mmCIF file of C-alpha atoms in Angstrom:
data_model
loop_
_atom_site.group_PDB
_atom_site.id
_atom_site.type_symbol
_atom_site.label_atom_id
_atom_site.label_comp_id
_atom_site.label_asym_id
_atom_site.label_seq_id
_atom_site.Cartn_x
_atom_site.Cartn_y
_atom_site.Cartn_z
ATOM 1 C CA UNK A 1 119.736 25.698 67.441
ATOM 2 C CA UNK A 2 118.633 28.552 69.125
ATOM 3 C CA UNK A 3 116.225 26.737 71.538
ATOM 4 C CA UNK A 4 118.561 23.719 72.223
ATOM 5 C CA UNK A 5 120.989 26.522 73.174
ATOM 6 C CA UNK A 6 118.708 28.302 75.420
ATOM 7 C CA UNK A 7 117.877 24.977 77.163
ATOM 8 C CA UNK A 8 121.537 23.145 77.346
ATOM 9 C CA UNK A 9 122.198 27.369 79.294
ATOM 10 C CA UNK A 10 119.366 26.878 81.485
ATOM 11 C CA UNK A 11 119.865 23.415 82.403
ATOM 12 C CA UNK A 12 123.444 24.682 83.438
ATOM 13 C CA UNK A 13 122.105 27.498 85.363
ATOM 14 C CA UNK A 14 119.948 24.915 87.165
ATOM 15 C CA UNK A 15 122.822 22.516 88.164
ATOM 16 C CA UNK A 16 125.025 25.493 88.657
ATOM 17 C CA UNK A 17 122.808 26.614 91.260
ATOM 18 C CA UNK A 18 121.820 23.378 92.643
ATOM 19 C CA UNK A 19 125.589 22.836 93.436
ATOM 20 C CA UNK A 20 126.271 26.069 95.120
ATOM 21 C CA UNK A 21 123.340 25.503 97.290
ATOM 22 C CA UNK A 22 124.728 22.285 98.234
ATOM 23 C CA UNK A 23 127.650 23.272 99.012
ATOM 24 C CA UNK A 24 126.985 26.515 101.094
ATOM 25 C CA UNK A 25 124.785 23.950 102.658
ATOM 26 C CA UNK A 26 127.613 21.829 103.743
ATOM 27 C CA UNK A 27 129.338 24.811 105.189
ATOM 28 C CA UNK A 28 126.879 25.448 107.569
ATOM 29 C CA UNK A 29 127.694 23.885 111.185
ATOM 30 C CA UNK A 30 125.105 23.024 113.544
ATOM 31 C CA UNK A 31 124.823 26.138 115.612
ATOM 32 C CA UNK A 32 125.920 26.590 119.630
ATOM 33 C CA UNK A 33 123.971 28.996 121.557
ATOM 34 C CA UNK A 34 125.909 32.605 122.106
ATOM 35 C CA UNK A 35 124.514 33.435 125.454
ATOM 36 C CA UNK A 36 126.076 31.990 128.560
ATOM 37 C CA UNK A 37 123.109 29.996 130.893
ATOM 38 C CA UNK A 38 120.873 27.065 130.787
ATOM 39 C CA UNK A 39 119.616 26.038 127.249
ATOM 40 C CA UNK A 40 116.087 24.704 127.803
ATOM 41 C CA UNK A 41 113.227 23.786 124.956
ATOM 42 C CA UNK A 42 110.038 24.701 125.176
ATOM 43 C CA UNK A 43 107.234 23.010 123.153
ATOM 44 C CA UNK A 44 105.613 24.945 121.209
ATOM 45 C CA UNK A 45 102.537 24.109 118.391
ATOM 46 C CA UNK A 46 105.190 21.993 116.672
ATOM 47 C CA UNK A 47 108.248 23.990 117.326
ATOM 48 C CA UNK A 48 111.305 23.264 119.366
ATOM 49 C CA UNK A 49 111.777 26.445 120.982
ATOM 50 C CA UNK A 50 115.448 27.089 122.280
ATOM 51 C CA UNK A 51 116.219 29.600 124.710
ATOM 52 C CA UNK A 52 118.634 30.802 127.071
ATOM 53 C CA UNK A 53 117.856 31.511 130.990
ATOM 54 C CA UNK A 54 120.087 32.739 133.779
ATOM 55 C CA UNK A 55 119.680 34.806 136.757
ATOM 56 C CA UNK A 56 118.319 33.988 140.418
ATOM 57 C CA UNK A 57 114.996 32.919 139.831
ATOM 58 C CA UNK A 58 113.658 34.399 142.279
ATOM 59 C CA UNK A 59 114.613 37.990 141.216
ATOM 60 C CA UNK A 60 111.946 40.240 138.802
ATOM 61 C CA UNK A 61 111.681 38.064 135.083
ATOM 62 C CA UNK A 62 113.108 40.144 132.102
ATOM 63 C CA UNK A 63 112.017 38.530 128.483
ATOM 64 C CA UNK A 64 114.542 39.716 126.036
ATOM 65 C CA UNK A 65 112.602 39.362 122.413
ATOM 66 C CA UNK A 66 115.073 39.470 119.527
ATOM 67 C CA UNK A 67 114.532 41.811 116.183
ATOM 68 C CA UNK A 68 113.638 39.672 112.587
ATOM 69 C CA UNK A 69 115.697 39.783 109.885
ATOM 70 C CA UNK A 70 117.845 37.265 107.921
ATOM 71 C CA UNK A 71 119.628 36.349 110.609
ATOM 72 C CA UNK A 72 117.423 37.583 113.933
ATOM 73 C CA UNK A 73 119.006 35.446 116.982
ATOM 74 C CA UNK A 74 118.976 36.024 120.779
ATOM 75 C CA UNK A 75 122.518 36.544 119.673
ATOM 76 C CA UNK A 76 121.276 40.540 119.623
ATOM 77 C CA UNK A 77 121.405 40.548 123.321
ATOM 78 C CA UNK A 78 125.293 38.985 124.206
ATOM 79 C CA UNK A 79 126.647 42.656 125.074
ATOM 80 C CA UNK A 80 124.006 42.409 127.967
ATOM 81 C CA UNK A 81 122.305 39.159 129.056
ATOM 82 C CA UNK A 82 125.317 38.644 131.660
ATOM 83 C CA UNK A 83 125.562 41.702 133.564
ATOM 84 C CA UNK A 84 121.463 41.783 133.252
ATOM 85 C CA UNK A 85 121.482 38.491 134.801
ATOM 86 C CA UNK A 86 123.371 39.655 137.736
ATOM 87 C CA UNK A 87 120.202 41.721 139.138
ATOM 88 C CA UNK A 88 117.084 40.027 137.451
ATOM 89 C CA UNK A 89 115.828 36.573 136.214
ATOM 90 C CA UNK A 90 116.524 36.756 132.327
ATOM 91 C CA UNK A 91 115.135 34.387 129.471
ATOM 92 C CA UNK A 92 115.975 35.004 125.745
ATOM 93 C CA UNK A 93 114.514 32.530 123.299
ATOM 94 C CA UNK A 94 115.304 32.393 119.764
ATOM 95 C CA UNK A 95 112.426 33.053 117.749
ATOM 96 C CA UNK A 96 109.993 30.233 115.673
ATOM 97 C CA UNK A 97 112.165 30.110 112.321
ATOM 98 C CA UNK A 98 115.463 31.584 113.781
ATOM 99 C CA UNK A 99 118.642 30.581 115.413
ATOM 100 C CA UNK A 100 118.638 27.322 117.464
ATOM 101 C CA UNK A 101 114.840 27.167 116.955
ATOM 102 C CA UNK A 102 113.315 25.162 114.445
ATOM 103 C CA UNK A 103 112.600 26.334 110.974
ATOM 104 C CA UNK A 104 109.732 24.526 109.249
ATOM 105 C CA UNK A 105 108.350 25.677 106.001
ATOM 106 C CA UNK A 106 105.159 26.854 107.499
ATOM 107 C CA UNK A 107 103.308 30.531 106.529
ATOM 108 C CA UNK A 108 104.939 32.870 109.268
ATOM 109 C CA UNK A 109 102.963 35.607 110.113
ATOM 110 C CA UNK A 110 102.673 38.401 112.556
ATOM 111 C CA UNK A 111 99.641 36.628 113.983
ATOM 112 C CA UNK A 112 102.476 33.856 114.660
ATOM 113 C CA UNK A 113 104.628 35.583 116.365
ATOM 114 C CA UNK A 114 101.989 37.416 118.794
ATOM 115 C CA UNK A 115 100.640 34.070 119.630
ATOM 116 C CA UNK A 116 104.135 32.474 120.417
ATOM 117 C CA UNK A 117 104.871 35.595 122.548
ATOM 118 C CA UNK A 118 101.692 35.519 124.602
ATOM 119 C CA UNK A 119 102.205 31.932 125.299
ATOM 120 C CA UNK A 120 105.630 31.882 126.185
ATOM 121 C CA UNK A 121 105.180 35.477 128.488
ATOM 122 C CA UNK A 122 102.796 33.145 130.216
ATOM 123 C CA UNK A 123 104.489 30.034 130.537
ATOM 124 C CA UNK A 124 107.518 31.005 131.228
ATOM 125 C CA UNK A 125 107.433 34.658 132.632
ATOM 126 C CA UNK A 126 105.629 35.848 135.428
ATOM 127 C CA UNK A 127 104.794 39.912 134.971
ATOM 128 C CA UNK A 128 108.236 39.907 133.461
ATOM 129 C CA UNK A 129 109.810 43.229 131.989
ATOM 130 C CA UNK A 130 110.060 43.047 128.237
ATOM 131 C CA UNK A 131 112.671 44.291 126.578
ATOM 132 C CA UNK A 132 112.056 44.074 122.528
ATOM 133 C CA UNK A 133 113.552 45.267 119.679
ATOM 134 C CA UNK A 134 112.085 46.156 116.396
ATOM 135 C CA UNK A 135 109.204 44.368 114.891
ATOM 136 C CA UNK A 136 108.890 42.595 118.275
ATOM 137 C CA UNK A 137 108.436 45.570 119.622
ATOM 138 C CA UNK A 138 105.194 46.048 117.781
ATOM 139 C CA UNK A 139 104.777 42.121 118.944
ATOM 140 C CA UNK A 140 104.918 42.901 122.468
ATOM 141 C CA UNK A 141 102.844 46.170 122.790
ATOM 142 C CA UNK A 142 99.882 43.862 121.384
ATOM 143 C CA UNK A 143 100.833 40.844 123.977
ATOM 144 C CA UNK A 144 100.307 43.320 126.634
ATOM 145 C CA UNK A 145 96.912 45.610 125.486
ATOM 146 C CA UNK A 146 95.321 41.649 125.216
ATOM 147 C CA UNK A 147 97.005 39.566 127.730
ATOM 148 C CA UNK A 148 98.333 42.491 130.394
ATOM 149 C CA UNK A 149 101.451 39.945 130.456
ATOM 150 C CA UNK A 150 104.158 42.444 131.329
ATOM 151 C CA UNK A 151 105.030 44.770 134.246
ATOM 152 C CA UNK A 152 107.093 47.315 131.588
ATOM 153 C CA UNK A 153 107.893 47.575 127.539
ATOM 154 C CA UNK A 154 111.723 48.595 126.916
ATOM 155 C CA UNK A 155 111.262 49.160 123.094
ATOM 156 C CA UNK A 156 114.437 49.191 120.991
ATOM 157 C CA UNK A 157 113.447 51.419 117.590
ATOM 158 C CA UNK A 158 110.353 49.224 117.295
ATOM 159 C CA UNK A 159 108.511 49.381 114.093
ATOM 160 C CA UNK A 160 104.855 47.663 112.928
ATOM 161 C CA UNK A 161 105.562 48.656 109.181
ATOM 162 C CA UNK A 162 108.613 47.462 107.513
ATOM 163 C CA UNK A 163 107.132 47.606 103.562
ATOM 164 C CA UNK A 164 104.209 46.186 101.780
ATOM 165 C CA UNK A 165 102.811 43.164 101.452
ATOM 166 C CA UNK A 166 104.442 40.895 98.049
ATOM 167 C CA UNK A 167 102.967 37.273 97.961
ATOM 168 C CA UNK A 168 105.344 36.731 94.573
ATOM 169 C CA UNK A 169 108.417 37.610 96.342
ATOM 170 C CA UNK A 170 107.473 35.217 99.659
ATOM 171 C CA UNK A 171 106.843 32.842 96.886
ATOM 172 C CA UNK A 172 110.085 33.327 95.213
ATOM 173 C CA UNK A 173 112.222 32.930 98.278
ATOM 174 C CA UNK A 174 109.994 29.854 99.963
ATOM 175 C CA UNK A 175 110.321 27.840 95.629
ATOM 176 C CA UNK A 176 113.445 25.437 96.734
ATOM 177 C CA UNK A 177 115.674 25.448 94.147
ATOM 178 C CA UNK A 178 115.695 29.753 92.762
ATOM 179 C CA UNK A 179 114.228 30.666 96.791
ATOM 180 C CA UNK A 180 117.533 29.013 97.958
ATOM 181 C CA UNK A 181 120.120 30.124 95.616
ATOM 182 C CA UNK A 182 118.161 33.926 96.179
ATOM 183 C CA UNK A 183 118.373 33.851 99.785
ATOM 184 C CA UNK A 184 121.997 32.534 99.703
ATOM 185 C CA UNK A 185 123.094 35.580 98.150
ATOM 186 C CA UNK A 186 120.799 37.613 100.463
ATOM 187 C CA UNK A 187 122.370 36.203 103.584
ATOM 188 C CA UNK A 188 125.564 36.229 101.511
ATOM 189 C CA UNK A 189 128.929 37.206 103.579
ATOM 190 C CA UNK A 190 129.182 40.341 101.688
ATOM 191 C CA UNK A 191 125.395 41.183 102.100
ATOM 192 C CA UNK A 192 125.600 41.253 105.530
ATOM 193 C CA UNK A 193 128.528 43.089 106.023
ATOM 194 C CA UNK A 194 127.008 46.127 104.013
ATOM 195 C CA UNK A 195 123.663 45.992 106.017
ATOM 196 C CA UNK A 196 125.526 46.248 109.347
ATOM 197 C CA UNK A 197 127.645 49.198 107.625
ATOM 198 C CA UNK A 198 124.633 50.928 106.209
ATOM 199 C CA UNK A 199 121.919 50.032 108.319
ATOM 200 C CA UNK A 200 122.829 47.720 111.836
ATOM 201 C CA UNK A 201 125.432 50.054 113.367
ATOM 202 C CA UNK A 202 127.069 54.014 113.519
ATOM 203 C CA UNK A 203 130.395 52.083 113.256
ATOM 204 C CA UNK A 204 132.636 49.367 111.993
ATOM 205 C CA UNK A 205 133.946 48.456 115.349
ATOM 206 C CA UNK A 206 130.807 47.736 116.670
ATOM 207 C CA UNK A 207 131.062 44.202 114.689
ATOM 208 C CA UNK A 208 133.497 41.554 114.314
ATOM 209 C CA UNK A 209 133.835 38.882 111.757
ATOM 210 C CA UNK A 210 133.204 36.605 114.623
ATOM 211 C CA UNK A 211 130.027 38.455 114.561
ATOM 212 C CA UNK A 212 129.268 38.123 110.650
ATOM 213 C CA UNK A 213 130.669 34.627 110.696
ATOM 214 C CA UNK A 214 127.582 33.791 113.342
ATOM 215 C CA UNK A 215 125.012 35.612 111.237
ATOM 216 C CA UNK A 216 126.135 33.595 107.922
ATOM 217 C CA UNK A 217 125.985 30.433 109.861
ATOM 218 C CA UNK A 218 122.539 31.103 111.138
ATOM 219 C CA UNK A 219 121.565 32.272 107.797
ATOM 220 C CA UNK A 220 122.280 28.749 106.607
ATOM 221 C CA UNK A 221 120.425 26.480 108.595
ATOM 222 C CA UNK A 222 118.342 23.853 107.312
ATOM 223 C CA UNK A 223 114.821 26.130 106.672
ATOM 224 C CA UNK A 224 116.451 29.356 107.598
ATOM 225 C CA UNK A 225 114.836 31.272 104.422
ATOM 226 C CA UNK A 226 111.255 30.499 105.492
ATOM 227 C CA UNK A 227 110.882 33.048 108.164
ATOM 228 C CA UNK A 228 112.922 35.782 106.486
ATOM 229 C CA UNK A 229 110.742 34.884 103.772
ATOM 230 C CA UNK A 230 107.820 36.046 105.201
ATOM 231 C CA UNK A 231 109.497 39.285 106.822
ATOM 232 C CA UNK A 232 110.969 40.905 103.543
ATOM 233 C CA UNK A 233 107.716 40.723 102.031
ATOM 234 C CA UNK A 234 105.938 42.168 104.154
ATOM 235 C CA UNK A 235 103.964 39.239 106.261
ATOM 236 C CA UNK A 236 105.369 39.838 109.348
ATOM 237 C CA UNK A 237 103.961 43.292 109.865
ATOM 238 C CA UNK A 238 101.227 43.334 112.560
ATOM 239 C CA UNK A 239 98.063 45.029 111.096
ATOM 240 C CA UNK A 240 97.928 47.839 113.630
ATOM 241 C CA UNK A 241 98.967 51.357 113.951
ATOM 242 C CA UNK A 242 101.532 51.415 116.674
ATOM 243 C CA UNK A 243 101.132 54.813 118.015
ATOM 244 C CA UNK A 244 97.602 53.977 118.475
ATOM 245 C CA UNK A 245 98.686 50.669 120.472
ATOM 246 C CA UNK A 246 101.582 52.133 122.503
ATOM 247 C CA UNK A 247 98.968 54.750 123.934
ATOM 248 C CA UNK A 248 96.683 52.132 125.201
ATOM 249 C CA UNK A 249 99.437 50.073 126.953
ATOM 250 C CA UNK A 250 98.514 50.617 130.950
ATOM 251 C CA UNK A 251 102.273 50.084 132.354
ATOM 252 C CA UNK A 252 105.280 52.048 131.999
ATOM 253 C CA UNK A 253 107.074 52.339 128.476
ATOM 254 C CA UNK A 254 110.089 53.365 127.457
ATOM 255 C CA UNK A 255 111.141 53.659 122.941
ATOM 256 C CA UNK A 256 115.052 53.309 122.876
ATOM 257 C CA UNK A 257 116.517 54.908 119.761
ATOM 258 C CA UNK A 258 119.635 55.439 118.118
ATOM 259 C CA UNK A 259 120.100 59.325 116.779
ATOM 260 C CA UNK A 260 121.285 57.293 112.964
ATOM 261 C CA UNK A 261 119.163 54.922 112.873
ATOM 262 C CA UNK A 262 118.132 54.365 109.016
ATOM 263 C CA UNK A 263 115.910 51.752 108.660
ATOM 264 C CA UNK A 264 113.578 53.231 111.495
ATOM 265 C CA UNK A 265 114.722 57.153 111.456
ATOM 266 C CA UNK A 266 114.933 58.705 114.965
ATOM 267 C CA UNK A 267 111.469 61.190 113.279
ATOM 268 C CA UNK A 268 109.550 57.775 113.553
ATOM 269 C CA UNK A 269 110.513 57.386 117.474
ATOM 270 C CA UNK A 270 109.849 60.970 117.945
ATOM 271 C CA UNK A 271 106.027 60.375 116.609
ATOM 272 C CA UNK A 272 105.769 57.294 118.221
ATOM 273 C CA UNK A 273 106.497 58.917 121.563
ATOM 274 C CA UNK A 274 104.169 61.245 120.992
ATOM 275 C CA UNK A 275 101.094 59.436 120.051
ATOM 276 C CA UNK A 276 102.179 56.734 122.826
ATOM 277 C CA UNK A 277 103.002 58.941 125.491
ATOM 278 C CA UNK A 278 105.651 57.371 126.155
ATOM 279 C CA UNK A 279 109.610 58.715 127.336
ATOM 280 C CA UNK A 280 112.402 58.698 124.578
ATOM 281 C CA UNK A 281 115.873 57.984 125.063
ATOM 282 C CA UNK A 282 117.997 58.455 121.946
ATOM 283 C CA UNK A 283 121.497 57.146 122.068
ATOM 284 C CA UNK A 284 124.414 59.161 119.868
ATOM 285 C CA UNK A 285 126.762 57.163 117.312
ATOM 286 C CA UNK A 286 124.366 54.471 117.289
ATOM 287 C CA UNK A 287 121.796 53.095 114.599
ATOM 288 C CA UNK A 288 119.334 50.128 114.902
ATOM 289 C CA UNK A 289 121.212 48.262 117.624
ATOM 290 C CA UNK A 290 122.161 50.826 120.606
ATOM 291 C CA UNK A 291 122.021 47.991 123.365
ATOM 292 C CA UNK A 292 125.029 46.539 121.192
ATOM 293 C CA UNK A 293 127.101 49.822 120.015
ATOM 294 C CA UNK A 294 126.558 51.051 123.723
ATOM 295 C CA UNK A 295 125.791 48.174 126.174
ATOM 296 C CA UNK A 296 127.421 49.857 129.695
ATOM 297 C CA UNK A 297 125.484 53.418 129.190
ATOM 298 C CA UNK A 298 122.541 51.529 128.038
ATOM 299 C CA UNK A 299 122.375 49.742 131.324
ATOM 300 C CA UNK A 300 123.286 52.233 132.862
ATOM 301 C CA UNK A 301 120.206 53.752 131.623
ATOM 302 C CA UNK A 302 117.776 50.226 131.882
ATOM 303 C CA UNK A 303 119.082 49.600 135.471
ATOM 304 C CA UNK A 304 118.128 53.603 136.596
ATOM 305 C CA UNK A 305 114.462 52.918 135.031
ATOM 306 C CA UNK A 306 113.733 49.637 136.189
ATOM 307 C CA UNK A 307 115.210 50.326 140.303
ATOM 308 C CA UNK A 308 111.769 51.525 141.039
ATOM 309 C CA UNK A 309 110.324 48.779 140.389
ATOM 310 C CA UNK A 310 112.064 46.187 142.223
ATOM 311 C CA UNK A 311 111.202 44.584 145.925
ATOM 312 C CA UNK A 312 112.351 47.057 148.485
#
């Protein structure tokens, strides 16, 4: 009795989870882009790769490289693709596995990503200024010491380490039935709510529900848990010590940092920028995103630091 009780409660739990995948599924619209400009593909080893692109073409190339997470978009970079675009050539794709881009259940890796970046730098950039923001920070310093693709790094609390390595837990989230209903709750409403409280940003009005309503419906795409999968286990770190690659880069770099940031503490910046040599600006009342709690001083800032370098 006992075992035919057992099984009739996991066969439940089973359907009971099959459904609400469904039907979170369901809820999920196809997704528009959030950044004002052309919308272009490029090709790319089997991925669609969407991006954004506005600007004079003829003005300096700035590659704006979102941060991963659950739901990592070029979304990150609303607050200031416009007002970039009014001085320089900008291009913001969406990552391979997030946002408009496709999602397929392949084995993402940092090796991945630094391969998509160098090809798309060079395809679609030309000595551009990159401006990248956490792990794609670490992405970008290693483009450059092995491909010299960009004219300047504008690092936003970029990090190489972001835990250790679990194969189970990639495994759990990538299994389709218990990987799905895990990851739903993961890139629940409520789950993202309390990381951009605890984690994303110094405060509450930094964020809308618009803003959360996005990130769900992102986190909900068809093959949206593959990447993530690979990032909160641990596969998406680049096996390097970023200190050690920031102090080899040959062109200007500047870390960006916000004085509360959790998830990479303002201490890690400060060693970073003094292994790399590099300058530090550390914004107040700001966390993990300052470019979004703070988008006119941070311009301010970007626009003082990159006037040197333009055509005179």
């Amino acid at each position: 009795m006992n075992l035919r009780r057992l099984a009739t409660a996991t066969a439940g739990g089973i359907g009971l989870a099959a459904l609400v995948n469904n039907t979170l599924s369901q809820r999920a619209e196809p997704l528009d882009s959030p950044l004002d400009g052309y919308q272009g593909t490029y090709r790319w080893k089997g991925f669609d790769i969407a991006y954004t692109e506005a600007g004079d073409p003829d003005n300096p190339d700035v590659l704006l490289l979102h941060g991963l997470h659950a739901a990592g978009t070029n979304k990150e970079f609303e607050r200031i693709f416009q007002q970039l675009a009014t001085q320089y050539h900008v291009i913001a794709p969406d990552l391979p596995g997030f946002g408009r881009s496709s999602r397929p259940p392949v084995d993402y890796s940092a090796t991945l990503y630094t391969s998509f970046v160098t090809d798309f730098a060079e395809d679609m950039t030309d000595d551009a200024i990159c401006l990248a923001s956490s792990l794609s920070g670490a992405y970008a310093t290693v483009v450059q010491n092995e491909t010299d693709a960009f004219s300047r790094l504008e690092l936003i609390c970029p990090t190489a380490d972001t835990g250790p390595r679990r194969g189970w837990l990639r495994a759990l989230l990538r299994s389709p039935l218990v990987g799905t209903a895990l990851f739903n709750a993961l890139a629940s409403k409520r789950s993202i709510r309390r990381f951009n409280e605890r984690d994303g940003y110094f405060s509450e009005a930094s964020y809308t529900e618009k803003d959360v309503e996005f990130e769900w419906q992102t986190a909900h795409q068809p093959g949206a848990r593959f990447a993530p999968a690979s990032f909160v286990s641990g596969y998406l770190n680049p096996d390097i010590d970023l200190g050690d690659e920031l102090a080899q880069v040959d062109v200007p770099v500047t870390l960006v940092w916000g004085r509360d940031a959790k998830v990479t503490p303002l201490e890690d910046g400060q060693t970073l920028a003094d292994e790399g040599d590099t300058r530090l600006i550390v914004f107040d009342e700001a966390r993990l995103l300052p470019h979004v709690e703070h988008p006119g001083p941070f311009l301010d800032v970007l626009f003082d630091e990159l006037a040197p370098l333009e055509p005179q």
